Tab-separated table of C-alpha atoms (C1' of nucleotides) in Angstrom:
chain	number	residue	atom	x	y	z
A	1	UNK	CA	-28.802	158.541	97.651
A	2	UNK	CA	-29.017	157.285	94.080
A	3	UNK	CA	-30.384	153.874	93.171
A	4	UNK	CA	-30.396	151.631	90.100
A	5	UNK	CA	-33.645	153.147	88.904
A	6	UNK	CA	-32.106	156.618	88.842
A	7	UNK	CA	-29.421	155.215	86.569
A	8	UNK	CA	-31.973	153.348	84.509
A	9	UNK	CA	-34.114	156.430	83.982
A	10	UNK	CA	-31.095	158.564	83.127
A	11	UNK	CA	-30.058	155.992	80.542
A	12	UNK	CA	-33.472	156.015	78.910
A	13	UNK	CA	-33.510	159.811	78.785
A	14	UNK	CA	-30.212	159.670	76.941
A	15	UNK	CA	-31.189	156.871	74.579
A	16	UNK	CA	-34.851	157.694	74.063
A	17	UNK	CA	-35.250	161.427	74.712
A	18	UNK	CA	-38.488	161.247	72.748
A	19	UNK	CA	-40.184	159.098	75.418
A	20	UNK	CA	-41.597	160.111	78.776
A	21	UNK	CA	-40.268	157.437	81.095
A	22	UNK	CA	-41.572	159.022	84.269
A	23	UNK	CA	-43.773	155.993	85.115
A	24	UNK	CA	-40.656	153.917	85.610
A	25	UNK	CA	-39.641	156.073	88.552
A	26	UNK	CA	-42.442	154.500	90.503
A	27	UNK	CA	-43.113	151.131	88.955
A	28	UNK	CA	-39.579	149.944	88.344
A	29	UNK	CA	-38.809	150.724	91.942
A	30	UNK	CA	-41.765	148.678	93.072
A	31	UNK	CA	-40.613	145.687	91.050
A	32	UNK	CA	-37.023	145.910	92.114
A	33	UNK	CA	-37.845	146.473	95.751
A	34	UNK	CA	-40.150	143.469	95.706
A	35	UNK	CA	-37.348	141.351	94.338
A	36	UNK	CA	-34.973	142.486	97.037
A	37	UNK	CA	-37.658	141.832	99.634
A	38	UNK	CA	-38.136	138.302	98.356
A	39	UNK	CA	-34.501	137.585	98.919
A	40	UNK	CA	-34.506	139.150	102.347
A	41	UNK	CA	-37.593	137.178	103.325
A	42	UNK	CA	-36.023	133.961	102.130
A	43	UNK	CA	-33.136	134.604	104.485
A	44	UNK	CA	-35.378	135.593	107.370
A	45	UNK	CA	-37.539	132.492	107.052
A	46	UNK	CA	-34.583	130.182	106.747
A	47	UNK	CA	-34.092	130.674	110.499
A	48	UNK	CA	-37.445	129.002	110.968
A	49	UNK	CA	-37.039	126.366	108.275
A	50	UNK	CA	-39.742	127.855	106.081
A	51	UNK	CA	-39.828	128.915	102.448
A	52	UNK	CA	-41.594	132.145	101.519
A	53	UNK	CA	-44.373	130.260	99.759
A	54	UNK	CA	-44.936	128.163	102.875
A	55	UNK	CA	-45.134	131.284	104.978
A	56	UNK	CA	-47.681	132.835	102.651
A	57	UNK	CA	-50.041	129.891	102.913
A	58	UNK	CA	-49.602	129.223	106.620
A	59	UNK	CA	-50.118	132.838	107.621
A	60	UNK	CA	-53.196	133.189	105.444
A	61	UNK	CA	-54.679	130.323	107.418
A	62	UNK	CA	-53.402	131.714	110.687
A	63	UNK	CA	-55.062	135.054	110.032
A	64	UNK	CA	-58.373	133.378	109.347
A	65	UNK	CA	-58.634	132.714	113.088
A	66	UNK	CA	-59.735	129.553	114.800
A	67	UNK	CA	-60.272	126.919	113.479
A	68	UNK	CA	-57.633	128.182	111.042
A	69	UNK	CA	-59.134	126.896	107.854
A	70	UNK	CA	-59.829	128.261	104.373
A	71	UNK	CA	-60.729	126.805	101.020
A	72	UNK	CA	-58.050	126.562	98.332
A	73	UNK	CA	-59.994	129.194	96.421
A	74	UNK	CA	-59.782	131.661	99.289
A	75	UNK	CA	-56.073	130.972	99.528
A	76	UNK	CA	-55.712	131.797	95.836
A	77	UNK	CA	-57.004	135.318	96.182
A	78	UNK	CA	-54.725	135.980	99.118
A	79	UNK	CA	-51.555	134.564	97.619
A	80	UNK	CA	-52.049	135.526	93.963
A	81	UNK	CA	-51.021	132.160	92.556
A	82	UNK	CA	-52.858	129.821	90.190
A	83	UNK	CA	-54.963	126.895	91.272
A	84	UNK	CA	-52.420	124.359	90.081
A	85	UNK	CA	-49.775	126.009	92.187
A	86	UNK	CA	-52.006	126.022	95.225
A	87	UNK	CA	-52.849	122.340	94.885
A	88	UNK	CA	-49.162	121.619	94.747
A	89	UNK	CA	-48.445	123.810	97.770
A	90	UNK	CA	-51.141	122.169	99.830
A	91	UNK	CA	-49.788	118.749	98.886
A	92	UNK	CA	-46.324	119.637	100.069
A	93	UNK	CA	-47.481	121.337	103.267
A	94	UNK	CA	-49.608	118.299	104.001
A	95	UNK	CA	-46.547	116.129	103.504
A	96	UNK	CA	-44.691	118.220	106.065
A	97	UNK	CA	-47.573	117.943	108.503
A	98	UNK	CA	-48.258	121.677	108.610
A	99	UNK	CA	-51.766	121.592	107.154
A	100	UNK	CA	-54.382	118.969	106.411
A	101	UNK	CA	-57.226	118.702	103.938
A	102	UNK	CA	-60.781	118.248	105.163
A	103	UNK	CA	-63.868	117.782	103.020
A	104	UNK	CA	-66.111	120.840	102.898
A	105	UNK	CA	-69.348	119.723	104.602
A	106	UNK	CA	-71.420	122.194	102.554
A	107	UNK	CA	-70.026	121.575	99.075
A	108	UNK	CA	-68.805	118.231	97.915
A	109	UNK	CA	-66.595	119.820	95.248
A	110	UNK	CA	-64.869	121.749	97.939
A	111	UNK	CA	-62.068	121.226	100.370
A	112	UNK	CA	-61.007	123.004	103.521
A	113	UNK	CA	-57.363	123.389	104.340
A	114	UNK	CA	-56.704	123.527	108.042
A	115	UNK	CA	-53.569	124.442	109.933
A	116	UNK	CA	-52.146	121.788	112.243
A	117	UNK	CA	-50.901	122.818	115.678
A	118	UNK	CA	-47.363	122.575	114.369
A	119	UNK	CA	-48.270	124.712	111.379
A	120	UNK	CA	-49.777	127.340	113.611
A	121	UNK	CA	-46.693	127.551	115.792
A	122	UNK	CA	-44.432	127.831	112.776
A	123	UNK	CA	-46.542	130.597	111.306
A	124	UNK	CA	-46.499	132.540	114.553
A	125	UNK	CA	-42.763	132.240	114.978
A	126	UNK	CA	-41.979	133.146	111.399
A	127	UNK	CA	-44.239	136.179	111.486
A	128	UNK	CA	-42.540	137.550	114.566
A	129	UNK	CA	-39.156	137.030	112.944
A	130	UNK	CA	-40.239	138.642	109.721
A	131	UNK	CA	-41.486	141.743	111.487
A	132	UNK	CA	-38.137	142.230	113.160
A	133	UNK	CA	-36.382	142.225	109.800
A	134	UNK	CA	-38.972	144.402	108.127
A	135	UNK	CA	-38.761	147.006	110.845
A	136	UNK	CA	-35.057	147.299	110.128
A	137	UNK	CA	-35.682	147.914	106.465
A	138	UNK	CA	-38.240	150.570	107.243
A	139	UNK	CA	-35.901	152.363	109.618
A	140	UNK	CA	-34.999	154.435	106.568
A	141	UNK	CA	-38.363	156.146	106.931
A	142	UNK	CA	-40.002	158.158	109.673
A	143	UNK	CA	-43.340	156.815	110.920
A	144	UNK	CA	-44.997	159.649	109.045
A	145	UNK	CA	-43.307	158.704	105.820
A	146	UNK	CA	-44.298	155.087	106.292
A	147	UNK	CA	-47.900	156.105	106.587
A	148	UNK	CA	-47.663	158.276	103.506
A	149	UNK	CA	-46.030	155.496	101.538
A	150	UNK	CA	-48.643	152.981	102.634
A	151	UNK	CA	-51.400	155.340	101.580
A	152	UNK	CA	-49.958	155.982	98.154
A	153	UNK	CA	-49.388	152.296	97.546
A	154	UNK	CA	-52.949	151.544	98.560
A	155	UNK	CA	-54.192	153.829	95.820
A	156	UNK	CA	-52.302	151.773	93.268
A	157	UNK	CA	-53.124	148.324	94.610
A	158	UNK	CA	-56.782	148.860	95.388
A	159	UNK	CA	-57.990	148.689	91.778
A	160	UNK	CA	-56.344	145.292	91.347
A	161	UNK	CA	-57.702	143.942	94.599
A	162	UNK	CA	-61.236	145.177	94.106
A	163	UNK	CA	-61.970	144.976	90.415
A	164	UNK	CA	-61.888	141.224	89.729
A	165	UNK	CA	-58.481	140.440	88.323
B	1	UNK	CA	-60.756	152.469	98.965
B	2	UNK	CA	-59.807	149.396	100.942
B	3	UNK	CA	-57.379	146.777	99.630
B	4	UNK	CA	-56.371	143.238	100.577
B	5	UNK	CA	-53.612	144.536	102.805
B	6	UNK	CA	-56.112	146.512	104.883
B	7	UNK	CA	-58.002	143.294	105.416
B	8	UNK	CA	-54.791	141.415	106.117
B	9	UNK	CA	-53.639	143.926	108.705
B	10	UNK	CA	-57.042	144.024	110.368
B	11	UNK	CA	-56.991	140.238	110.604
B	12	UNK	CA	-53.585	140.229	112.260
B	13	UNK	CA	-54.685	142.875	114.758
B	14	UNK	CA	-57.580	140.658	115.710
B	15	UNK	CA	-55.559	137.434	115.861
B	16	UNK	CA	-52.287	138.775	117.224
B	17	UNK	CA	-53.089	141.981	119.092
B	18	UNK	CA	-49.759	141.584	120.868
B	19	UNK	CA	-47.783	142.226	117.676
B	20	UNK	CA	-47.111	145.505	115.900
B	21	UNK	CA	-47.804	144.638	112.266
B	22	UNK	CA	-47.378	148.176	110.968
B	23	UNK	CA	-44.480	147.210	108.667
B	24	UNK	CA	-46.863	145.095	106.620
B	25	UNK	CA	-48.785	148.200	105.615
B	26	UNK	CA	-45.861	149.137	103.431
B	27	UNK	CA	-44.049	145.947	102.573
B	28	UNK	CA	-46.980	143.653	101.908
B	29	UNK	CA	-48.325	146.259	99.553
B	30	UNK	CA	-45.029	146.400	97.731
B	31	UNK	CA	-44.997	142.627	97.266
B	32	UNK	CA	-48.594	142.399	96.187
B	33	UNK	CA	-48.376	145.356	93.850
B	34	UNK	CA	-45.290	143.859	92.238
B	35	UNK	CA	-47.174	140.654	91.638
B	36	UNK	CA	-50.060	142.449	90.037
B	37	UNK	CA	-47.616	144.424	87.917
B	38	UNK	CA	-45.952	141.242	86.721
B	39	UNK	CA	-49.252	139.993	85.456
B	40	UNK	CA	-50.099	143.277	83.803
B	41	UNK	CA	-46.696	143.406	82.146
B	42	UNK	CA	-47.091	139.865	80.883
B	43	UNK	CA	-50.284	140.934	79.165
B	44	UNK	CA	-48.782	144.125	77.806
B	45	UNK	CA	-45.773	142.354	76.332
B	46	UNK	CA	-47.850	139.607	74.792
B	47	UNK	CA	-48.904	142.159	72.160
B	48	UNK	CA	-45.274	142.262	71.122
B	49	UNK	CA	-44.563	138.570	71.487
B	50	UNK	CA	-42.213	139.072	74.414
B	51	UNK	CA	-42.012	137.588	77.888
B	52	UNK	CA	-41.195	139.852	80.825
B	53	UNK	CA	-37.814	138.233	81.279
B	54	UNK	CA	-37.003	138.842	77.623
B	55	UNK	CA	-37.991	142.466	77.995
B	56	UNK	CA	-35.769	142.892	81.016
B	57	UNK	CA	-32.693	141.662	79.209
B	58	UNK	CA	-33.326	143.370	75.885
B	59	UNK	CA	-34.041	146.742	77.441
B	60	UNK	CA	-30.973	146.571	79.649
B	61	UNK	CA	-28.940	146.197	76.478
B	62	UNK	CA	-30.938	148.865	74.695
B	63	UNK	CA	-30.278	151.345	77.481
B	64	UNK	CA	-26.569	150.722	77.280
B	65	UNK	CA	-26.551	152.665	74.007
B	66	UNK	CA	-24.795	151.792	70.806
B	67	UNK	CA	-23.361	149.231	70.222
B	68	UNK	CA	-25.941	147.796	72.639
B	69	UNK	CA	-23.751	145.340	74.414
B	70	UNK	CA	-23.104	144.350	78.035
B	71	UNK	CA	-21.413	141.468	79.797
B	72	UNK	CA	-23.578	138.803	81.444
B	73	UNK	CA	-22.268	140.080	84.759
B	74	UNK	CA	-23.543	143.579	84.086
B	75	UNK	CA	-26.875	142.126	83.116
B	76	UNK	CA	-27.025	140.294	86.434
B	77	UNK	CA	-26.913	143.414	88.530
B	78	UNK	CA	-29.621	145.045	86.460
B	79	UNK	CA	-32.007	142.143	86.396
B	80	UNK	CA	-31.433	140.676	89.872
B	81	UNK	CA	-31.231	137.076	88.720
B	82	UNK	CA	-28.524	134.467	89.272
B	83	UNK	CA	-25.772	133.712	86.808
B	84	UNK	CA	-27.272	130.375	85.862
B	85	UNK	CA	-30.514	132.064	85.004
B	86	UNK	CA	-28.763	134.652	82.896
B	87	UNK	CA	-26.822	132.032	80.940
B	88	UNK	CA	-30.100	130.324	80.200
B	89	UNK	CA	-31.778	133.579	79.183
B	90	UNK	CA	-28.976	134.500	76.833
B	91	UNK	CA	-29.121	131.052	75.281
B	92	UNK	CA	-32.794	131.377	74.569
B	93	UNK	CA	-32.597	134.948	73.283
B	94	UNK	CA	-29.762	133.880	71.020
B	95	UNK	CA	-31.963	131.084	69.730
B	96	UNK	CA	-34.649	133.627	68.892
B	97	UNK	CA	-32.119	135.821	67.109
B	98	UNK	CA	-32.607	138.778	69.452
B	99	UNK	CA	-29.076	138.858	70.865
B	100	UNK	CA	-25.747	137.278	70.044
B	101	UNK	CA	-22.690	136.401	72.090
B	102	UNK	CA	-19.326	137.917	71.192
B	103	UNK	CA	-16.003	137.152	72.841
B	104	UNK	CA	-14.760	139.978	75.056
B	105	UNK	CA	-11.583	141.210	73.368
B	106	UNK	CA	-10.095	142.294	76.705
B	107	UNK	CA	-10.836	139.251	78.852
B	108	UNK	CA	-10.895	135.744	77.542
B	109	UNK	CA	-13.115	134.581	80.396
B	110	UNK	CA	-15.629	137.151	79.369
B	111	UNK	CA	-18.427	137.455	76.887
B	112	UNK	CA	-20.322	140.390	75.482
B	113	UNK	CA	-23.989	140.084	74.748
B	114	UNK	CA	-25.084	142.319	71.903
B	115	UNK	CA	-28.550	143.214	70.712
B	116	UNK	CA	-29.372	142.316	67.118
B	117	UNK	CA	-31.266	144.822	64.984
B	118	UNK	CA	-34.386	142.785	65.483
B	119	UNK	CA	-33.807	142.703	69.224
B	120	UNK	CA	-33.423	146.456	69.310
B	121	UNK	CA	-36.669	147.037	67.473
B	122	UNK	CA	-38.539	144.672	69.747
B	123	UNK	CA	-37.179	146.385	72.815
B	124	UNK	CA	-38.175	149.808	71.543
B	125	UNK	CA	-41.679	148.727	70.652
B	126	UNK	CA	-42.271	146.889	73.899
B	127	UNK	CA	-41.049	149.798	75.978
B	128	UNK	CA	-43.421	152.213	74.287
B	129	UNK	CA	-46.282	149.788	74.852
B	130	UNK	CA	-45.370	149.254	78.465
B	131	UNK	CA	-45.313	152.969	79.184
B	132	UNK	CA	-48.830	153.352	77.854
B	133	UNK	CA	-50.107	150.720	80.250
B	134	UNK	CA	-48.101	152.009	83.176
B	135	UNK	CA	-49.396	155.513	82.732
B	136	UNK	CA	-52.917	154.171	83.065
B	137	UNK	CA	-52.077	152.484	86.329
B	138	UNK	CA	-50.534	155.652	87.674
B	139	UNK	CA	-53.539	157.720	86.715
B	140	UNK	CA	-54.683	157.011	90.289
B	141	UNK	CA	-52.046	159.477	91.441
B	142	UNK	CA	-51.398	163.125	90.767
B	143	UNK	CA	-47.984	163.953	89.342
B	144	UNK	CA	-47.041	165.295	92.737
B	145	UNK	CA	-48.002	162.063	94.444
B	146	UNK	CA	-46.032	160.077	91.897
B	147	UNK	CA	-42.940	162.079	92.694
B	148	UNK	CA	-43.476	161.625	96.405
B	149	UNK	CA	-43.973	157.908	95.997
B	150	UNK	CA	-40.869	157.564	93.854
B	151	UNK	CA	-38.834	159.428	96.453
B	152	UNK	CA	-40.024	157.290	99.328
B	153	UNK	CA	-39.389	154.086	97.424
B	154	UNK	CA	-35.905	155.265	96.548
B	155	UNK	CA	-35.117	155.531	100.250
B	156	UNK	CA	-36.004	151.892	100.692
B	157	UNK	CA	-34.334	150.517	97.574
B	158	UNK	CA	-31.116	152.490	97.702
B	159	UNK	CA	-29.515	150.451	100.500
B	160	UNK	CA	-30.004	147.254	98.498
B	161	UNK	CA	-28.683	148.754	95.294
B	162	UNK	CA	-25.653	150.383	96.834
B	163	UNK	CA	-24.488	148.147	99.625
B	164	UNK	CA	-23.363	145.037	97.756
B	165	UNK	CA	-26.147	142.562	98.067
C	1	DC	C1'	-86.863	117.689	87.550
C	2	DT	C1'	-83.495	118.361	84.211
C	3	DC	C1'	-79.808	120.036	81.926
C	4	DA	C1'	-76.813	123.867	80.486
C	5	DG	C1'	-73.692	126.670	82.361
C	6	DG	C1'	-70.928	127.909	86.253
C	7	DT	C1'	-67.664	126.759	89.963
C	8	DA	C1'	-63.983	124.275	92.860
C	9	DT	C1'	-60.228	121.588	92.698
C	10	DC	C1'	-56.910	118.708	90.705
C	11	DT	C1'	-53.745	116.799	86.845
C	12	DC	C1'	-50.161	117.249	83.662
C	13	DG	C1'	-46.413	118.831	80.873
C	14	DA	C1'	-43.541	122.747	79.761
C	15	DC	C1'	-40.715	126.067	81.436
C	16	DA	C1'	-37.945	129.396	84.308
C	17	DT	C1'	-35.408	129.863	88.339
C	18	DC	C1'	-32.016	128.878	91.807
C	19	DA	C1'	-27.914	127.066	94.394
C	20	DA	C1'	-23.819	124.921	94.178
C	21	DG	C1'	-20.083	123.614	91.903
C	22	DA	C1'	-16.993	123.239	87.578
C	23	DT	C1'	-13.906	125.492	84.384
C	24	DA	C1'	-11.119	128.889	82.419
C	25	DT	C1'	-8.842	133.047	82.891
C	26	DC	C1'	-7.022	137.055	85.194
C	27	DT	C1'	-4.213	139.646	88.927
C	28	DC	C1'	-0.738	140.675	91.587
C	29	DC	C1'	2.162	139.646	95.478
C	30	DG	C1'	6.619	137.879	96.501
D	1	DC	C1'	8.216	134.617	86.793
D	2	DG	C1'	4.990	131.404	89.675
D	3	DG	C1'	1.103	130.449	91.988
D	4	DA	C1'	-2.769	131.546	95.202
D	5	DG	C1'	-6.861	133.635	95.209
D	6	DA	C1'	-10.294	136.364	92.746
D	7	DT	C1'	-13.421	136.659	88.889
D	8	DA	C1'	-16.596	135.525	84.754
D	9	DT	C1'	-19.314	132.358	82.864
D	10	DC	C1'	-21.376	128.011	82.302
D	11	DT	C1'	-23.311	123.341	83.903
D	12	DT	C1'	-26.320	120.532	86.453
D	13	DG	C1'	-30.159	118.808	89.143
D	14	DA	C1'	-33.922	120.015	92.052
D	15	DT	C1'	-37.803	122.743	92.574
D	16	DG	C1'	-41.784	125.876	92.043
D	17	DT	C1'	-44.875	128.000	88.898
D	18	DC	C1'	-47.985	128.395	85.192
D	19	DG	C1'	-51.635	127.439	81.691
D	20	DA	C1'	-54.780	124.488	79.868
D	21	DG	C1'	-57.654	121.016	80.373
D	22	DA	C1'	-60.137	117.241	83.128
D	23	DT	C1'	-63.400	115.992	86.631
D	24	DA	C1'	-66.921	116.365	89.886
D	25	DC	C1'	-70.390	118.932	91.728
D	26	DC	C1'	-73.654	122.856	92.248
D	27	DT	C1'	-77.396	126.183	90.620
D	28	DG	C1'	-81.208	128.074	88.446
D	29	DA	C1'	-84.201	128.716	84.427
D	30	DG	C1'	-87.792	126.566	82.286
DNA sequence: CTCAGGTATCTCGACATCAAGATATCTCCG
DNA sequence: CGGAGATATCTTGATGTCGAGATACCTGAG
């Protein structure tokens, strides 16, 4: 089955036969797929009254394990947003009663963001719902292919995640 | 080499051993990689004084071939943004002299967006620059792996691109 | 102990995006 | 032909994000 990137690459080969546009076969698909996934996630989370950005923060805290708290800085590296954005997110989640700010006992500059009970429940429910939807999307692939794909993607992501970026 | 998603999946397995989080191995990597790519593209385009969103629109027009024009609607399907966003983008690109609006001779509701000479040059330069950077990122993979990866991603994207969504 | 440099978080203003709805035009059935 | 419904684009207001800078605090060399 053909996709938009096949058409895009074919168009470049016609218009710019002098260029090697092979990289787009991979990277344009990554970008476009991510955009489609964003939309699908927005729909999936709507069932639970959450926005994708809320999910990202709540689940990062949920994954941290009891007592479900992380510093804003730790949340930054997991969510790939800027500090201003994170401050804003924490403000809004606090307003909704899903997290609360606590002073960091070891560093007076610092803050700890902790999940409330309500926040924890919401995160758990939304995760379960998300996985149902994601499994459907991945039904296009055999388990073996999924593993292959995950491995190849890891090779590309790892440099970003490990070399400070 | 381990990445953030390995850590994320391990954390879920510890916190929610009852759930099968396998789908995240693929889809979380797609989302995170796309985010890293956005940042890298922003840097790459800065050399040419372009924003990623400008690049997306200009290159869609460039690919269309002479006379480098498309309707806003056609641009929507290629860039995956809403119509309001596209109107705004066209306004701003017009202001910068990179595109201009022409009435569609066959449909008085319609508009054609055409690349200016300057817009065409910018698109060509930025594309060449982007490919240089993207090739570096893909140096992690052999050509064979790149082909495999592209094929697997196509399987996932194709349903979105073909079924109207 | 001190202070220069580093770090953690927050503030602020500009900007891009979206969703929903408005407007104008087209299509085609009856 | 007439008009209902489809389509193409634009408008508007709310919202989320970013980048740069401000503030408060920590750390380590001397």
